[in-house]
Tab-separated table of C-alpha atoms in Angstrom:
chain	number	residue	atom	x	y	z
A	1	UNK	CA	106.397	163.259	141.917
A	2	UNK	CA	105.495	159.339	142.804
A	3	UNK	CA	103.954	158.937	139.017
A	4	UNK	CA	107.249	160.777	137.039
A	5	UNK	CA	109.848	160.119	139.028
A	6	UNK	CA	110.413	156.309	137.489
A	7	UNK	CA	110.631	156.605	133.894
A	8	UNK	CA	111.925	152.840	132.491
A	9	UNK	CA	113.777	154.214	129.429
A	10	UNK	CA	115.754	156.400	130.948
A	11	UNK	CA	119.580	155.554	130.278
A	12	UNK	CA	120.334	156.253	134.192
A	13	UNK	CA	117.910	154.453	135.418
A	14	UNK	CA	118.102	151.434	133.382
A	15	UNK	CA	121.599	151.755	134.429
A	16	UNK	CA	120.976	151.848	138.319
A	17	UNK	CA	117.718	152.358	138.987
A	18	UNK	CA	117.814	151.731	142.617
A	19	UNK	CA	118.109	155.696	143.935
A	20	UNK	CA	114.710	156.008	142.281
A	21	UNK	CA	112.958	152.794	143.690
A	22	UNK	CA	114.454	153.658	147.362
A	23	UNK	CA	112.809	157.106	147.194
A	24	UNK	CA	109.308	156.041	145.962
A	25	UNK	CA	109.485	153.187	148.304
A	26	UNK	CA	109.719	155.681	151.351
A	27	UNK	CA	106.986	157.530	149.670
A	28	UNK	CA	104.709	154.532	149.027
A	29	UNK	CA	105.383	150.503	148.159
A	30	UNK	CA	103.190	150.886	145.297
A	31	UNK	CA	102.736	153.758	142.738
A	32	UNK	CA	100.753	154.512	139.177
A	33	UNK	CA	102.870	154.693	136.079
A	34	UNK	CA	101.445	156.641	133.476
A	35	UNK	CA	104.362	155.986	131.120
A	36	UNK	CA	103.547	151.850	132.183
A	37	UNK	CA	99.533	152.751	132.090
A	38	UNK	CA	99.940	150.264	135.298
A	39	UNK	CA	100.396	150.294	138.820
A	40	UNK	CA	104.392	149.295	140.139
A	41	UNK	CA	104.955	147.921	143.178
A	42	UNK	CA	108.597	148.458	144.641
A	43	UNK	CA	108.449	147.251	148.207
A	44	UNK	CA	109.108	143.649	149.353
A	45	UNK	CA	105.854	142.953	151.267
A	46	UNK	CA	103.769	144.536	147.863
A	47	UNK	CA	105.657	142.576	145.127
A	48	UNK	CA	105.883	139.191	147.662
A	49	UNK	CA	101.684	139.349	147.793
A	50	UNK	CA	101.604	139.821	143.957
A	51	UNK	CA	103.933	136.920	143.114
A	52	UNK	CA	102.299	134.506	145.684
A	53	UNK	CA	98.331	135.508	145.115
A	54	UNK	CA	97.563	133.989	141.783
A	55	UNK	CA	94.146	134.152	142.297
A	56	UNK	CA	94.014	138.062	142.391
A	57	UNK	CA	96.881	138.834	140.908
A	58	UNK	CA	97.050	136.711	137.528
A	59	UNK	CA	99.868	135.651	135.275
A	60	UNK	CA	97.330	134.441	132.647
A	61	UNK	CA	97.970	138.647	130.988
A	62	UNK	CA	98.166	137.387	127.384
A	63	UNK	CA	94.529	138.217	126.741
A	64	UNK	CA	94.780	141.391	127.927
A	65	UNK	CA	97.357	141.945	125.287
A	66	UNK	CA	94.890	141.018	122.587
A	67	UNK	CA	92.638	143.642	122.704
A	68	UNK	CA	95.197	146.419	122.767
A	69	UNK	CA	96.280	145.704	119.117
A	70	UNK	CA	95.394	147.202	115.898
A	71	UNK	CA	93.672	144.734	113.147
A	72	UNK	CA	97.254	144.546	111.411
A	73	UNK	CA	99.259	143.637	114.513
A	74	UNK	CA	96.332	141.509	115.904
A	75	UNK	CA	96.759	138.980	112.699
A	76	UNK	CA	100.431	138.837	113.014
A	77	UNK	CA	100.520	138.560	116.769
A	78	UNK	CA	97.672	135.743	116.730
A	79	UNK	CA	100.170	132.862	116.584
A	80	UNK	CA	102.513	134.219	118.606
A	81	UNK	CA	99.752	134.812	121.122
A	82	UNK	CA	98.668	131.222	121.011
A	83	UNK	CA	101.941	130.151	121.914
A	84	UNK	CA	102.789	132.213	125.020
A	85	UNK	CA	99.137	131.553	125.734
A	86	UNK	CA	100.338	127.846	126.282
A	87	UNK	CA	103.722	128.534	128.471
A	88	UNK	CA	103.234	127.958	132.174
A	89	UNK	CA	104.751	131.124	133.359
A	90	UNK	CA	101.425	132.611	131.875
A	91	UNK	CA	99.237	130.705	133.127
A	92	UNK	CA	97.071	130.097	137.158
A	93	UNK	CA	96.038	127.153	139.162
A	94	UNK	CA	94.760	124.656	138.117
A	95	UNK	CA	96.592	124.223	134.558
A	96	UNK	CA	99.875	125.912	135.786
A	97	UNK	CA	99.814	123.255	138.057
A	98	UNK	CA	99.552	120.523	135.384
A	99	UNK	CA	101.939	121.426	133.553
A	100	UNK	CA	104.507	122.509	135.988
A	101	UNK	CA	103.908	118.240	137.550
A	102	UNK	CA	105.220	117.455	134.358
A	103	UNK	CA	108.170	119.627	133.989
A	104	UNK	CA	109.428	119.223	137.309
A	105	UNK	CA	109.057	115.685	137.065
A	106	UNK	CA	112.169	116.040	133.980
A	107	UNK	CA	113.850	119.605	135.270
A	108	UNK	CA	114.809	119.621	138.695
A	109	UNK	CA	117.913	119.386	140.956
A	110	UNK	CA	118.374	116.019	140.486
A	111	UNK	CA	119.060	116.919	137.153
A	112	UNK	CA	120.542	119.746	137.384
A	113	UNK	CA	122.940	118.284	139.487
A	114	UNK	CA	123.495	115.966	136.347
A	115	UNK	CA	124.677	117.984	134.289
A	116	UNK	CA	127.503	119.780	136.845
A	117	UNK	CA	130.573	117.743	133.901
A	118	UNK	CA	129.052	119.019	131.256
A	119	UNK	CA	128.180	122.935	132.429
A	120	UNK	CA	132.260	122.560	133.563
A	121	UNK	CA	133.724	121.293	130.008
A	122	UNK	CA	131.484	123.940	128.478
A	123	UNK	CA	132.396	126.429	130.375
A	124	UNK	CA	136.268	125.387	130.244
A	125	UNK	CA	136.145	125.469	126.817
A	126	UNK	CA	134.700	129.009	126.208
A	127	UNK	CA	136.994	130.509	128.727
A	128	UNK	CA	139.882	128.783	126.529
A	129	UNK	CA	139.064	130.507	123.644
A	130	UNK	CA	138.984	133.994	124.812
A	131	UNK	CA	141.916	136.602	124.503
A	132	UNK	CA	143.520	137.570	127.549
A	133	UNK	CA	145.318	140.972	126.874
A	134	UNK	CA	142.292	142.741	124.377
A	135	UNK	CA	138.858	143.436	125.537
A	136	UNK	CA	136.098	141.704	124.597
A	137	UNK	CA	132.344	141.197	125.142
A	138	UNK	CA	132.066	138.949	128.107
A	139	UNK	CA	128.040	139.330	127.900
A	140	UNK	CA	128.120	138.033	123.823
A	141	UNK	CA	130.901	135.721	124.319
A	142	UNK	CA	130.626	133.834	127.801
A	143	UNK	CA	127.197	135.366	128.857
A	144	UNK	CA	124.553	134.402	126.326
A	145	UNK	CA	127.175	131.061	125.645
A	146	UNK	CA	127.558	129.055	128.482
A	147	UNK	CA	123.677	128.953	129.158
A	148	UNK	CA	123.081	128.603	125.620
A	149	UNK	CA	125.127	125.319	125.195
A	150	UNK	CA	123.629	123.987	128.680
A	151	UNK	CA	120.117	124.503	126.824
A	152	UNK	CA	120.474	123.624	123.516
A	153	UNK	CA	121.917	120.056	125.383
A	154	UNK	CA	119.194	120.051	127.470
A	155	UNK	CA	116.594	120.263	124.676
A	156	UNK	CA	118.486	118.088	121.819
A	157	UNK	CA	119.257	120.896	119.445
A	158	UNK	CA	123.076	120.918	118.206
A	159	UNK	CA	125.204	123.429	119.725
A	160	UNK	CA	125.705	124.978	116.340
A	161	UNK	CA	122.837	126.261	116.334
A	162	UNK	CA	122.451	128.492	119.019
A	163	UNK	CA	122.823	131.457	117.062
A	164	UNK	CA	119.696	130.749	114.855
A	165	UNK	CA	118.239	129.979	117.899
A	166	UNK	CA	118.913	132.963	119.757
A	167	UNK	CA	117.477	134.934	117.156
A	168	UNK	CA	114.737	133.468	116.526
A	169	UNK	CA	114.128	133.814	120.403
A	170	UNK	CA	115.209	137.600	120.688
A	171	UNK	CA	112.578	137.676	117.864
A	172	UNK	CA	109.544	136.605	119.782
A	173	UNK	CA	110.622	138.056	122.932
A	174	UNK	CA	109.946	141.102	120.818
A	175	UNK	CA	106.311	140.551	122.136
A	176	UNK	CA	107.202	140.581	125.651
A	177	UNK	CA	109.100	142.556	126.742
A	178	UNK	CA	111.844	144.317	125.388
A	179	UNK	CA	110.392	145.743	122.396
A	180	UNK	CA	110.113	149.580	122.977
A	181	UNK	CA	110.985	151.525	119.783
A	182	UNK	CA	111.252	148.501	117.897
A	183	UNK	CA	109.652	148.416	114.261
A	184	UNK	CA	107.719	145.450	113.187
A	185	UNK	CA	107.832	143.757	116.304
A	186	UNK	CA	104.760	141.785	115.961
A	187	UNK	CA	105.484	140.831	112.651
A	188	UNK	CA	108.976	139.776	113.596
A	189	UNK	CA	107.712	137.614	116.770
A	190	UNK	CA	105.637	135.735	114.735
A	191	UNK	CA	108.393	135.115	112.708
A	192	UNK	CA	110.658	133.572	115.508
A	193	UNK	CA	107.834	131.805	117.119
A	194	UNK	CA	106.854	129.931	113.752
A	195	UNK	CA	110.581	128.639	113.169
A	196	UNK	CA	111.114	127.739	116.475
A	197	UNK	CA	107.926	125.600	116.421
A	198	UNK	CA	109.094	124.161	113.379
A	199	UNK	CA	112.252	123.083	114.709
A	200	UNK	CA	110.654	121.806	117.792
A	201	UNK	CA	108.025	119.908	116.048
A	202	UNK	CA	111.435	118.129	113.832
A	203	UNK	CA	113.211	117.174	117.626
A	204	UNK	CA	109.924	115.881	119.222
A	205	UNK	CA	108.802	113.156	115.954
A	206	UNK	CA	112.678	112.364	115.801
A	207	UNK	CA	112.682	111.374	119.534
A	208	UNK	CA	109.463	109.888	119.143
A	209	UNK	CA	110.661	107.342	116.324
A	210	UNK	CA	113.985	107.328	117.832
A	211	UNK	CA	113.594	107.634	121.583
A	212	UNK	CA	117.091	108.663	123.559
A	213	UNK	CA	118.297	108.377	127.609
A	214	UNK	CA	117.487	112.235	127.081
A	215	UNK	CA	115.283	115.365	128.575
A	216	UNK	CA	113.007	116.034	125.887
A	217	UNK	CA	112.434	111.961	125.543
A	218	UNK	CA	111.308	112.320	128.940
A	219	UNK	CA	109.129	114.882	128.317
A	220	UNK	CA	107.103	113.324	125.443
A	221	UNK	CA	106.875	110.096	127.452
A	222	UNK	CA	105.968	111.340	130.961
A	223	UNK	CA	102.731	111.039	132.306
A	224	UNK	CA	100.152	113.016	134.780
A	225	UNK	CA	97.072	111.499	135.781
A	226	UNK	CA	97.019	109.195	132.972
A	227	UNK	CA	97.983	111.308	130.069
A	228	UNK	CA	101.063	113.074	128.315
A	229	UNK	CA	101.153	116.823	127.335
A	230	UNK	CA	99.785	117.426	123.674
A	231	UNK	CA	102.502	118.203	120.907
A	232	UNK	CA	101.178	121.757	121.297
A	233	UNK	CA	102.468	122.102	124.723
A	234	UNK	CA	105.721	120.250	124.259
A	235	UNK	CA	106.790	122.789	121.797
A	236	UNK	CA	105.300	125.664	124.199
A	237	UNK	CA	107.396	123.980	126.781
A	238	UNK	CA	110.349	123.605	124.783
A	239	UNK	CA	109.957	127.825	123.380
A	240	UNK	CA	109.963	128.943	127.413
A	241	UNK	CA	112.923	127.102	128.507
A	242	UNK	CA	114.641	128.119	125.441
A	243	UNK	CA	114.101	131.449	125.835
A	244	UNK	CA	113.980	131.637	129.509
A	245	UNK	CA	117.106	129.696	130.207
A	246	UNK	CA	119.800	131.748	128.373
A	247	UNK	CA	119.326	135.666	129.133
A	248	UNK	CA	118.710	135.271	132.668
A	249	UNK	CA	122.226	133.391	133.284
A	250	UNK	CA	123.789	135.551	131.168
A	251	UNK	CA	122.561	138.547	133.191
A	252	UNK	CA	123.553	136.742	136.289
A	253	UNK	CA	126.857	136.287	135.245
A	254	UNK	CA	127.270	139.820	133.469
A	255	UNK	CA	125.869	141.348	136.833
A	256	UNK	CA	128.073	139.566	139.141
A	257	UNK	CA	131.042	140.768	137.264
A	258	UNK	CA	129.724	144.417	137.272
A	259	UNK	CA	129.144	143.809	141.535
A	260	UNK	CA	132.268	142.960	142.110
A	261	UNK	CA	133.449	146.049	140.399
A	262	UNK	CA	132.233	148.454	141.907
A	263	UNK	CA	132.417	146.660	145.387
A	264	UNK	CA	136.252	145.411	145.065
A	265	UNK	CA	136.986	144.952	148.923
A	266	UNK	CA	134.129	142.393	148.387
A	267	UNK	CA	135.351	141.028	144.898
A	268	UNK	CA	139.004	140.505	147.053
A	269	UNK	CA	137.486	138.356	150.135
A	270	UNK	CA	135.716	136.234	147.203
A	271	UNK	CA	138.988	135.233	145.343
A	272	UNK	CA	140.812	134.455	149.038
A	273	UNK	CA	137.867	131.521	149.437
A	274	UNK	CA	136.121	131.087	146.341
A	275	UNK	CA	135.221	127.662	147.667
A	276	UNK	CA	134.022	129.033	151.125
A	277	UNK	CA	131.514	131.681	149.546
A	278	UNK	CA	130.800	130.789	145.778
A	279	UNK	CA	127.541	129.034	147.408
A	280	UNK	CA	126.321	131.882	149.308
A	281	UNK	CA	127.695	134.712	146.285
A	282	UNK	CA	125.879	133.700	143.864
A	283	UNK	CA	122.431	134.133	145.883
A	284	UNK	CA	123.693	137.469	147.013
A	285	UNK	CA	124.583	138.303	143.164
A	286	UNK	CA	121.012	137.516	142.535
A	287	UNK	CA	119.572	139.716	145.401
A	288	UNK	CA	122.099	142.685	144.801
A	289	UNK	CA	121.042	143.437	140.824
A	290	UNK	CA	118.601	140.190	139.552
A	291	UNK	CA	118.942	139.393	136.078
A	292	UNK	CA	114.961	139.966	136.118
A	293	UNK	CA	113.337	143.416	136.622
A	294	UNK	CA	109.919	142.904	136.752
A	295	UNK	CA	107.138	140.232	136.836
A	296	UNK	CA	103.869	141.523	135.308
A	297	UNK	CA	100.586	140.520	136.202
A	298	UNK	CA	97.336	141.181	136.071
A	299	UNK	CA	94.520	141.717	138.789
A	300	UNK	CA	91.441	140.088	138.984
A	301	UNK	CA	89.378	141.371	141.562
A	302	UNK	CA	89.501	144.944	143.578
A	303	UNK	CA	91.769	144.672	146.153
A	304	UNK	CA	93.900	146.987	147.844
A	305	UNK	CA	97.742	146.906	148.363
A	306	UNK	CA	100.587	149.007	149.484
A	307	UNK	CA	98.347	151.563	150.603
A	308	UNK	CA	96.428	151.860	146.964
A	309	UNK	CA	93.312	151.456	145.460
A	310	UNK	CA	93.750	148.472	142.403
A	311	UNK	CA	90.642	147.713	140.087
A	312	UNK	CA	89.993	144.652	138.355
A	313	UNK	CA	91.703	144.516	134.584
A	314	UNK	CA	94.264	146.811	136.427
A	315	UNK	CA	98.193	145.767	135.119
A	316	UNK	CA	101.011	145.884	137.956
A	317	UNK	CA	104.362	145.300	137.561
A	318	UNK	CA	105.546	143.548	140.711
A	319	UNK	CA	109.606	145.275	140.778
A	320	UNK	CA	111.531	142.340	141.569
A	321	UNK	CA	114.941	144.027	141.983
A	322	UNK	CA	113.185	146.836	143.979
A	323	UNK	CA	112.395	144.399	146.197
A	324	UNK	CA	115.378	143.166	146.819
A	325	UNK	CA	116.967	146.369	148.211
A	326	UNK	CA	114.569	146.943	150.583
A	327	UNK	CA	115.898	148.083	153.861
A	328	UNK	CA	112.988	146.566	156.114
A	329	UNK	CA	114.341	143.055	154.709
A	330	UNK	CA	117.714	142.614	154.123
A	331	UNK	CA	119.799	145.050	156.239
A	332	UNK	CA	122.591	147.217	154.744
A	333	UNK	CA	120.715	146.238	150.948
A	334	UNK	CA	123.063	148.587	149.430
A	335	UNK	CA	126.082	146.407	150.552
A	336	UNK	CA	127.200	143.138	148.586
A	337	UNK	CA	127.731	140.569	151.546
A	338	UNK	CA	128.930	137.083	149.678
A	339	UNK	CA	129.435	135.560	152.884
A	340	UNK	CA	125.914	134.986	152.732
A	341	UNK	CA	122.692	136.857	154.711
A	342	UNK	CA	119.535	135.768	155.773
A	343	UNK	CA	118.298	135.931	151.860
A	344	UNK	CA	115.043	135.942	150.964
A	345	UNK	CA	115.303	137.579	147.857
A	346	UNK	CA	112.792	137.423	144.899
A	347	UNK	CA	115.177	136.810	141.935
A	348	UNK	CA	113.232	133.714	141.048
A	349	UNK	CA	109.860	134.852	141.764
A	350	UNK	CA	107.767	132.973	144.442
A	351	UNK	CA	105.078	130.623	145.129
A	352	UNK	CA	103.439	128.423	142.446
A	353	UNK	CA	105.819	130.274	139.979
A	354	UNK	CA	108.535	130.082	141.338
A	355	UNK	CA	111.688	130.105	138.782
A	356	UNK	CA	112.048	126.245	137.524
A	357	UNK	CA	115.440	126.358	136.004
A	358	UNK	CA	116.400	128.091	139.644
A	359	UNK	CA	118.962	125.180	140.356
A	360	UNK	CA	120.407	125.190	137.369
A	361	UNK	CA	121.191	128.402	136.663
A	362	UNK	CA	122.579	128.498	140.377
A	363	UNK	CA	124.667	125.454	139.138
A	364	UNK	CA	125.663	127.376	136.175
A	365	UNK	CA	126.740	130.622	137.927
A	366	UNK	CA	128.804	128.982	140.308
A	367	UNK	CA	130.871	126.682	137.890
A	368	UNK	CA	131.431	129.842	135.632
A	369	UNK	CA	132.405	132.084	138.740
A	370	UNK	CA	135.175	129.680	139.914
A	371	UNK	CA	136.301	128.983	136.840
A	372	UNK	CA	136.555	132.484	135.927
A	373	UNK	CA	138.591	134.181	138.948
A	374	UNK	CA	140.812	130.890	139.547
A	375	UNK	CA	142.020	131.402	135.942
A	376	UNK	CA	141.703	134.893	135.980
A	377	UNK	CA	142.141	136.891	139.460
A	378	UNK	CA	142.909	140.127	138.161
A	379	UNK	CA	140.577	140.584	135.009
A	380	UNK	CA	138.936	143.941	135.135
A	381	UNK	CA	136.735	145.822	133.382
A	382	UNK	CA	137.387	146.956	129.336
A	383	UNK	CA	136.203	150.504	129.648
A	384	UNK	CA	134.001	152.723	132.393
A	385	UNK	CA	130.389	151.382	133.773
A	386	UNK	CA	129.228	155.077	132.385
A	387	UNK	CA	129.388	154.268	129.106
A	388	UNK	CA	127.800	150.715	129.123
A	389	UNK	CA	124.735	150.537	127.800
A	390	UNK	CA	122.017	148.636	129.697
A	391	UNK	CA	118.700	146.675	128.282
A	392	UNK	CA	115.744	148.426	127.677
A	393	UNK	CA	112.937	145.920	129.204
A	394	UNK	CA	110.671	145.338	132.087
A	395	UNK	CA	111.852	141.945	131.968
A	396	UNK	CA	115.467	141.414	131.695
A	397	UNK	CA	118.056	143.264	133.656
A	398	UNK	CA	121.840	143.360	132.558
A	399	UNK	CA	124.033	144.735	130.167
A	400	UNK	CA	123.924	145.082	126.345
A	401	UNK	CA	127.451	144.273	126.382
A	402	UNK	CA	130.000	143.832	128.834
A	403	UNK	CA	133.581	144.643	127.572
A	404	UNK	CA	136.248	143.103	129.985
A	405	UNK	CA	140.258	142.244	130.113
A	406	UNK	CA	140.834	138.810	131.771
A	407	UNK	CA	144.518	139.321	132.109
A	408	UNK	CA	145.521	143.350	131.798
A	409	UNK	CA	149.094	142.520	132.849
A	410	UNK	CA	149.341	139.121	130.247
């Protein structure tokens, strides 16, 4: 029962898959998957030692990936390999910790904090445009928006762009993962990864002859013992956040709405002091349903955990929103408490990788949220959860689309 009960494409699961994760988890914190061909970890204490042990449990998984592929997809997936190959979230101690001095030396709270007028005319103007009476797709058009126009400001590229952008990003994240029944895939990921190097490439020589008061400025200039990241890992650099930075808040925000849905005695003590608990709801949004499923890795050394047996070259998926429902941490997990709980959850990863746009896209949810329910107080959803179709990934967690009415009584 423990290795078929979780089966990540089915629709009601990827819906709620939280019945199934609560009953393995009483069976055992970790699991085999033969439909993964990994282990799964589901329990707090099990996915907490994967995301914090780098040195036996290693994000550096893109070689793995290598030697699973046929000739044909090896030669299209070479270049896209190269590049994720070069993105800190795939990579250990000691050049995760390189890299990561260098980008928290540009993206941190400090700047974050920064950028609080602009995330608040952005996000003023996108709720402006959006009917009030007829449903719409508040995943398309707020979602994957808001968090687009914070990053393509944050990395130089015109807001006009976002949409070439964004699929040239949903291309290579073809490779990662959320590309199960998908035709081509490696083919298309190399596509997306070679035009968004190419437009990279164009942003870092123009800020290079023409340097600005600007993020990626900083990030060609800064040094770390001496010397500046290569061109190489600028435009790795510049890939991750891009692709990183937009889904995630979207799901966030797409979650959040879906939360307070289906918990509205909850959703009503939010609008009364939106001021009072925005802070502590959008942690709790995080911990109820994260935006992130899963964090692979991969292990390097026997070891056991959760009560199994894992062998080197082994692949575990550490569940992140499992996690975050378990009972033994956070009491009542079931229950959406905005007014804020001890909260250790594992939305943004731990440890040495722990998430770096985390204050931003805290930033980003809270702006959006107040915005949203001061304008709106009674928007609701555009037709029933059942028929909302969810993501199929390990990574991402959230809607495909999110159909809402901001003002069924305008």
């Amino acid at each position: 029962m423990i290795a078929t009960a979780y089966d990540p494409t089915d629709p009601d699961q990827l819906r709620d898959p939280y019945g199934v994760f609560a009953e393995l988890r009483e069976q055992n914190g970790v699991f085999w998957s033969d439909v993964l061909s990994g282990w799964v970890a589901v329990d707090w204490e099990s996915v907490n030692a994967v995301v914090t042990t780098p040195a036996v449990f290693s994000a550096n998984r893109i070689v793995a990936v290598h030697g699973r592929l046929s000739d044909v997809d090896r030669a299209n997936a070479a270049d896209v390999l190269r590049w994720l190959s070069l993105w800190m979230v795939f990579q250990d101690p000691p050049n995760h910790t390189r890299l990561r001095k260098y980008l928290t030396n540009v993206i941190n709270p400090r700047m974050a904090a920064t950028m609080a007028p602009a995330i608040t005319e952005i996000t003023d103007e996108i709720l402006g445009e959006l009917p009030t009476d007829t449903p719409f797709d508040f995943f398309r058009e707020v979602g994957l928006r808001l968090p687009g126009y914070v990053v393509m400001d944050l990395l130089g590229v015109p807001r006009q762009r976002l949409a070439e952008v964004k699929q040239w990003s949903d291309e290579m994240m073809l490779f990662i993962g959320s590309s199960r029944g998908v035709e081509d895939k490696y083919g298309r990921a190399k596509h997306g990864a070679e035009s968004m190097a190419g437009l990279f490439r164009g942003l870092i020589d123009d800020r290079r002859q023409n340097p600005r008061d600007d993020v990626l400025t900083r990030m060609i200039t800064l040094e770390v013992g001496g010397e500046t990241m290569t061109e190489d890992e600028l435009v790795a650099a510049m890939m991750m956040i891009g692709n990183g930075a937009q889904e995630t808040t979207a799901h966030l925000l797409s979650n959040g709405i879906l939360a307070l849905h289906d918990q509205p005695e909850a959703a009503a003590r939010l609008r009364a002091d939106l001021a009072g608990l925005i802070p502590t709801a959008i942690d709790e949004f995080l911990r109820f349903d994260s935006p992130v499923l899963s964090t692979g890795r991969l292990v390097t050394t026997n070891v056991d955990l959760g009560g199994q047996s894992l062998k080197a070259g082994d692949r575990i998926f550490a569940m992140l929103a499992a996690a975050n429902r378990d009972p033994i941490v956070f009491d009542s997990p079931d229950e959406l408490r905005l007014e804020g709980r001890p909260n250790g959850h594992l939305a943004f990863s731990k440890g040495v990788h722990f998430c770096l746009g985390a204050p931003l896209a805290r930033l980003e949810g809270q702006i959006a949220f107040t915005q949203l329910l001061q304008r709106f107080p009674n928007l609701t959803l555009g037709e029933p959860t059942s028929s909302i179709p969810w993501t199929n990934s390990m990574v991402a967690r959230g809607p495909q689309r999110l159909p809402i009415i901001l003002d069924p009584e305008g």
